[in-house]
Coordinates of C-alpha atoms in Angstrom, one line a residue:
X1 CA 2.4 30.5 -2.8
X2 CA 3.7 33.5 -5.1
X3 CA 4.0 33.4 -8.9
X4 CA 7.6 33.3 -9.4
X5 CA 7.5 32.2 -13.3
X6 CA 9.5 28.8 -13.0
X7 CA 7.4 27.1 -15.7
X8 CA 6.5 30.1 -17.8
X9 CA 5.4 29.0 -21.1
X10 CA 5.3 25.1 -20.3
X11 CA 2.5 23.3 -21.4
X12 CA 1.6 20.2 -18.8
X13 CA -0.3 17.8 -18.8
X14 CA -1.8 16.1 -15.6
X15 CA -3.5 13.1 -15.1
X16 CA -5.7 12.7 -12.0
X17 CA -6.3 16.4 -12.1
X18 CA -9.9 16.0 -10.1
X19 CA -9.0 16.0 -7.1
X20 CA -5.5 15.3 -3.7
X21 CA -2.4 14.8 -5.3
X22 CA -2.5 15.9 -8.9
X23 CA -5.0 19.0 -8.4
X24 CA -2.2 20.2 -5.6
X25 CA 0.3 19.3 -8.1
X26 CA -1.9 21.5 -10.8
X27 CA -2.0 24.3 -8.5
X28 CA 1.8 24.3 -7.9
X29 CA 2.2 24.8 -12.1
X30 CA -0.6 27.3 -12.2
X31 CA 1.0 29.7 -9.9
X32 CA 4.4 29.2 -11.4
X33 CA 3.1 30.0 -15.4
X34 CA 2.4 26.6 -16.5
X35 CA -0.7 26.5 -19.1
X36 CA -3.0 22.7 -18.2
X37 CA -4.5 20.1 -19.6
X38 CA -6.1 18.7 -16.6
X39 CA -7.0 15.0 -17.4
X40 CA -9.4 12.8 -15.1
X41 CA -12.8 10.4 -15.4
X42 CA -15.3 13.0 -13.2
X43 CA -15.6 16.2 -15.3
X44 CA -17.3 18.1 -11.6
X45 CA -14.1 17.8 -10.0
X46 CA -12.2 18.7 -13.4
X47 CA -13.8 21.6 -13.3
X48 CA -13.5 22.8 -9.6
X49 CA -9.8 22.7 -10.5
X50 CA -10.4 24.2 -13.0
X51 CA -11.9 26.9 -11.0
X52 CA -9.1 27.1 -8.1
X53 CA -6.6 27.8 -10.3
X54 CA -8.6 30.6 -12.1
X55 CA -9.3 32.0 -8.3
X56 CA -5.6 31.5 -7.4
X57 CA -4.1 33.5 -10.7
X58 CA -6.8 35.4 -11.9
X59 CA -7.5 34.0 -14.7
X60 CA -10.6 32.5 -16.0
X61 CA -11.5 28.3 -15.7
X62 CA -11.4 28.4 -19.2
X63 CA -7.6 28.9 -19.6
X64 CA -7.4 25.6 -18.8
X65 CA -7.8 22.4 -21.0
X66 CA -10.1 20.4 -19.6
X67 CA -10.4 16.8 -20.6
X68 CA -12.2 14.1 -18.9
X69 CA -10.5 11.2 -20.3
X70 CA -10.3 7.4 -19.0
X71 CA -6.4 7.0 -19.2
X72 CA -7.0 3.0 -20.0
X73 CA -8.8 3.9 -23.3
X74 CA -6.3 4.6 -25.8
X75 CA -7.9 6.4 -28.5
X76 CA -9.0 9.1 -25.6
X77 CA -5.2 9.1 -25.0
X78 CA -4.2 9.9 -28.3
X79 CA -7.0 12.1 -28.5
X80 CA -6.3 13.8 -25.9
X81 CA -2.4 14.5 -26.6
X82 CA -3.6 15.9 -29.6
X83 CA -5.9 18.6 -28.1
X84 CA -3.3 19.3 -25.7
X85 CA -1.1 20.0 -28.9
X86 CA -3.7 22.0 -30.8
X87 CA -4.7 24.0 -27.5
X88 CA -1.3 25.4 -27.1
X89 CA 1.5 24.4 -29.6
X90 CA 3.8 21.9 -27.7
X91 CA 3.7 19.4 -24.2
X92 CA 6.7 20.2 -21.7
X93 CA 5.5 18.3 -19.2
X94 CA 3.6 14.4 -18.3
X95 CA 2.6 13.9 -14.5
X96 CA 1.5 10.5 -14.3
X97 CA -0.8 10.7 -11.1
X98 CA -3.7 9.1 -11.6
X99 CA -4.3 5.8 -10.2
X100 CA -6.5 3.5 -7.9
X101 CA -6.0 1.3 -4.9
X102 CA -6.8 -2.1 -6.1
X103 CA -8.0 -5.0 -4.2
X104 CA -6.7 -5.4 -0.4
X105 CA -5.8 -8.6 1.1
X106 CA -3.7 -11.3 0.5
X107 CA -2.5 -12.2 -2.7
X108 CA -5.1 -15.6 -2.8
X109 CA -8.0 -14.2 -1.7
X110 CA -8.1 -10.6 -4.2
X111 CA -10.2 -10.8 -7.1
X112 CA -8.9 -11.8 -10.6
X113 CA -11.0 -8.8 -12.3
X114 CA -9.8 -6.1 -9.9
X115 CA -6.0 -7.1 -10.6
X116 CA -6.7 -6.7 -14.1
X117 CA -8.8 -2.9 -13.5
X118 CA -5.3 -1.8 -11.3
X119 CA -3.1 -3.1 -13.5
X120 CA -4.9 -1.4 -16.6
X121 CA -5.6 2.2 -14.6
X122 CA -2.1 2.0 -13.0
X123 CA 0.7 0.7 -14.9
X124 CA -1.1 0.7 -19.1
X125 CA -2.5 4.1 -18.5
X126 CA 1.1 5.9 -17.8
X127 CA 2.0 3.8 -21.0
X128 CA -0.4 4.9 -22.7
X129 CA -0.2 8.7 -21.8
X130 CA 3.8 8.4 -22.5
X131 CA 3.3 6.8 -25.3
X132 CA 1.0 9.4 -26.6
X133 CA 3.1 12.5 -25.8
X134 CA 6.9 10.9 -26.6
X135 CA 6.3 12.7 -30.5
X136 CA 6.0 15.6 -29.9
X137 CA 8.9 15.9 -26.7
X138 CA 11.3 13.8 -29.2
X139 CA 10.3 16.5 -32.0
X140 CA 11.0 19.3 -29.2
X141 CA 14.8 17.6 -27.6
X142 CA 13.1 18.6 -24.2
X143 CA 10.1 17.0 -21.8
X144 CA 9.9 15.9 -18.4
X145 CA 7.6 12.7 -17.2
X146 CA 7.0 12.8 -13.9
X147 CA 5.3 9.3 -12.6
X148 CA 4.0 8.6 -9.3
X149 CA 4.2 5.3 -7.4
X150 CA 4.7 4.2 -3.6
X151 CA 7.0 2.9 -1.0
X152 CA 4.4 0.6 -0.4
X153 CA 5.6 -1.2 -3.2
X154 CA 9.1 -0.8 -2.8
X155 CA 8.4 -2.3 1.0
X156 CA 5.9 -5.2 0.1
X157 CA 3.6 -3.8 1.9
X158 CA 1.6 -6.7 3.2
X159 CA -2.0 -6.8 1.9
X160 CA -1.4 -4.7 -0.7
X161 CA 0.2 -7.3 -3.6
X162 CA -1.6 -5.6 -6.6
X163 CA -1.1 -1.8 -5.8
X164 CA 2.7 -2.6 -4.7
X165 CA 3.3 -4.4 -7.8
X166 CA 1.6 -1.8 -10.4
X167 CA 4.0 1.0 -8.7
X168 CA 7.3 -1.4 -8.4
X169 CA 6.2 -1.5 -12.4
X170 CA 5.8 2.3 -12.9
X171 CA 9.3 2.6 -11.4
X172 CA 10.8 0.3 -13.7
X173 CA 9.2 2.1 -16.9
X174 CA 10.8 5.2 -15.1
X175 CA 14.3 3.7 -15.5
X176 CA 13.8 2.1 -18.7
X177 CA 12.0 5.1 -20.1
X178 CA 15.2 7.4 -18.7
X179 CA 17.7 5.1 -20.5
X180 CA 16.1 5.2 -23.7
X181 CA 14.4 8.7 -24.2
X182 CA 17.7 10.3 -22.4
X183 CA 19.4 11.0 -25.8
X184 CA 16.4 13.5 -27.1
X185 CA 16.7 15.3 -23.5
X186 CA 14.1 14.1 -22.0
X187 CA 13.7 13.2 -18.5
X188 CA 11.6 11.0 -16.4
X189 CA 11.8 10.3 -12.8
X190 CA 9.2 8.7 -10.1
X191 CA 7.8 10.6 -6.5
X192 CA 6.9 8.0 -4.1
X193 CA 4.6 10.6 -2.4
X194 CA 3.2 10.5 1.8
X195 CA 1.1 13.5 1.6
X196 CA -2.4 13.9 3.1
X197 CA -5.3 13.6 0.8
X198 CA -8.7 12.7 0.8
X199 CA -7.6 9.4 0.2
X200 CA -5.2 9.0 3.3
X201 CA -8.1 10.9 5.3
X202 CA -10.5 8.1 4.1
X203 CA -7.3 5.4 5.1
X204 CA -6.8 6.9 8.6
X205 CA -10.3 7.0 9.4
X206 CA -10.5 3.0 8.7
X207 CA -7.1 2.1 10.6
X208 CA -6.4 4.7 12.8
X209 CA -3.9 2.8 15.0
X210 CA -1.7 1.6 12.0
X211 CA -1.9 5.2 10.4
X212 CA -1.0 6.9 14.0
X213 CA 2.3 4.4 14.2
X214 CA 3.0 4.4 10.6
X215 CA 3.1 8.8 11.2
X216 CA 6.0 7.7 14.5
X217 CA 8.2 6.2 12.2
X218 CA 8.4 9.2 10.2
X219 CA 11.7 11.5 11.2
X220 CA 9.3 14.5 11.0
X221 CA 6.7 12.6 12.2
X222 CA 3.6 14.2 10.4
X223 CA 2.3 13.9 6.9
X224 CA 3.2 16.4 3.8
X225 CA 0.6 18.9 2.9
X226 CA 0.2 18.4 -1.0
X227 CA 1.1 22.1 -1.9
X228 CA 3.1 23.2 0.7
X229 CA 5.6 20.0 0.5
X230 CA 4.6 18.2 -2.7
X231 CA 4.2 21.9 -5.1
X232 CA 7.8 22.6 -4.9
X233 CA 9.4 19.3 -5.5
X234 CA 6.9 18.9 -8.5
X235 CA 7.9 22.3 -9.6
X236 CA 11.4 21.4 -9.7
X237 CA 10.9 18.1 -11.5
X238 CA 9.2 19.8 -14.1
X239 CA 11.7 22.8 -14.5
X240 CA 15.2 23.3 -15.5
X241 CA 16.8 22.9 -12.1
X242 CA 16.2 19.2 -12.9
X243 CA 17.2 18.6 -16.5
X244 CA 20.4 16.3 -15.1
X245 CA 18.1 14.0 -13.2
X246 CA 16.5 10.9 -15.0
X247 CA 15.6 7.1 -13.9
X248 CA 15.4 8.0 -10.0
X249 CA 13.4 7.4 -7.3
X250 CA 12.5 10.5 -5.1
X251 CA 11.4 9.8 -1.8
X252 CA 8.8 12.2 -0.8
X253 CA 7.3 11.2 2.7
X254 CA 9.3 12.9 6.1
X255 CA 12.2 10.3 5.9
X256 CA 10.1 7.3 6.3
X257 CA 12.2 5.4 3.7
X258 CA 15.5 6.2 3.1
X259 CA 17.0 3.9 0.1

């Protein structure tokens, strides 16, 4: 990846920052000028970002905000968006990433408690972070929210009722967000992401079979590499290129759903 300057001067903030998806994604905006507030639960893995990106630019950990912050705990939220602010002045960019599984199973047999946890990690958490950061983008005419869900949910994937219906609802914040924060030029779009994490490592391991066919109904049939496929899309998102795209969908998974 070379430093080409695409988000020079953009402040982002990242949620899920620890570790897969959202470190890749914190990578991609380090090597293209972003400054970070990198936002997740485990301060370790906060910091080994932390400590990529340093090795990656050359610059120190330090550079970076880091905040370990449980996106379901709205004072931290707030608090947060406000160190972000007095760190560096202003917040270009929201990526929405993190997020947990939830029970699996069918609908009657998952746990009343661990709907609730999903629902409050995955769906109030990028309502909170929004929430928190809509100020200061409204006060700037300019910000890009970039919110992550699945095609799971979009497919009903069977045995997976809570997850698919926390990202169906992320998507629909996307549109409604789009239509009303449009006018102070904001934009906010979803990735519905198949890229190989730790995660899908952990996925594959447990279903193999299901993971090998799921991989031959992909037209490119293989998995994205978070940097090398997500980084640029995420780059784009959060740059200029995209400032007439709001309230979509992007797939991001080798073809495998194709709206």
């Amino acid at each position: 990846m070379s430093l080409e300057g695409k988000l020079e001067d953009k402040v982002a903030i990242i949620t899920g920052a620890g570790r897969g998806i959202g470190r890749a994604i914190a990578l991609g905006y380090a090597v293209e000028g972003a400054r970070l507030a990198l936002i997740a639960r485990t301060p370790d893995e906060l910091e080994e970002t932390a400590s990529q990106i340093a090795e990656m630019i050359g610059s120190q950990p330090e550079d970076s905000l880091v905040l370990p912050v449980d996106v379901t705990d709205q004072s931290a939220v707030e608090d947060m968006a406000k160190q972000t602010l007095d760190r560096f002045g202003r917040i270009d960019i929201l990526v929405n990433n993190a997020g947990i599984a939830g029970p699996i199973g069918v609908l009657q047999n998952n746990d009343t408690g661990a709907w609730m946890q999903t629902m409050q990690v995955n769906v109030i958490g990028p309502y909170l972070t929004c929430r928190a950061v809509i100020p200061t983008m409204v006060s700037q005419c300019s910000g890009k929210i970039i919110n992550l869900a699945s095609c799971s949910g979009m497919d009903g994937f069977p045995g997976n009722t809570c997850y698919n219906a926390t990202k169906e609802a992320i998507r629909a914040l996307t549109r409604t967000a789009g239509n009303e924060w449009g006018k102070y030029g904001i934009c906010v779009n979803t990735v519905n992401p198949s890229l190989r994490t730790d995660a899908w490592e952990s996925w594959e391991a447990a279903r193999p079979e299901f993971v090998a066919e799921l991989k031959e109904k992909m037209p490119l049939r293989r998995l994205g590499d978070p940097i090398e496929d997500g980084g640029p899309l995420f780059v784009f998102l959060a740059g200029p290129g995209s400032d007439y795209i709001t309230g979509m969908t992007i797939m991001l998974n080798g073809g495998r759903h194709m709206p």
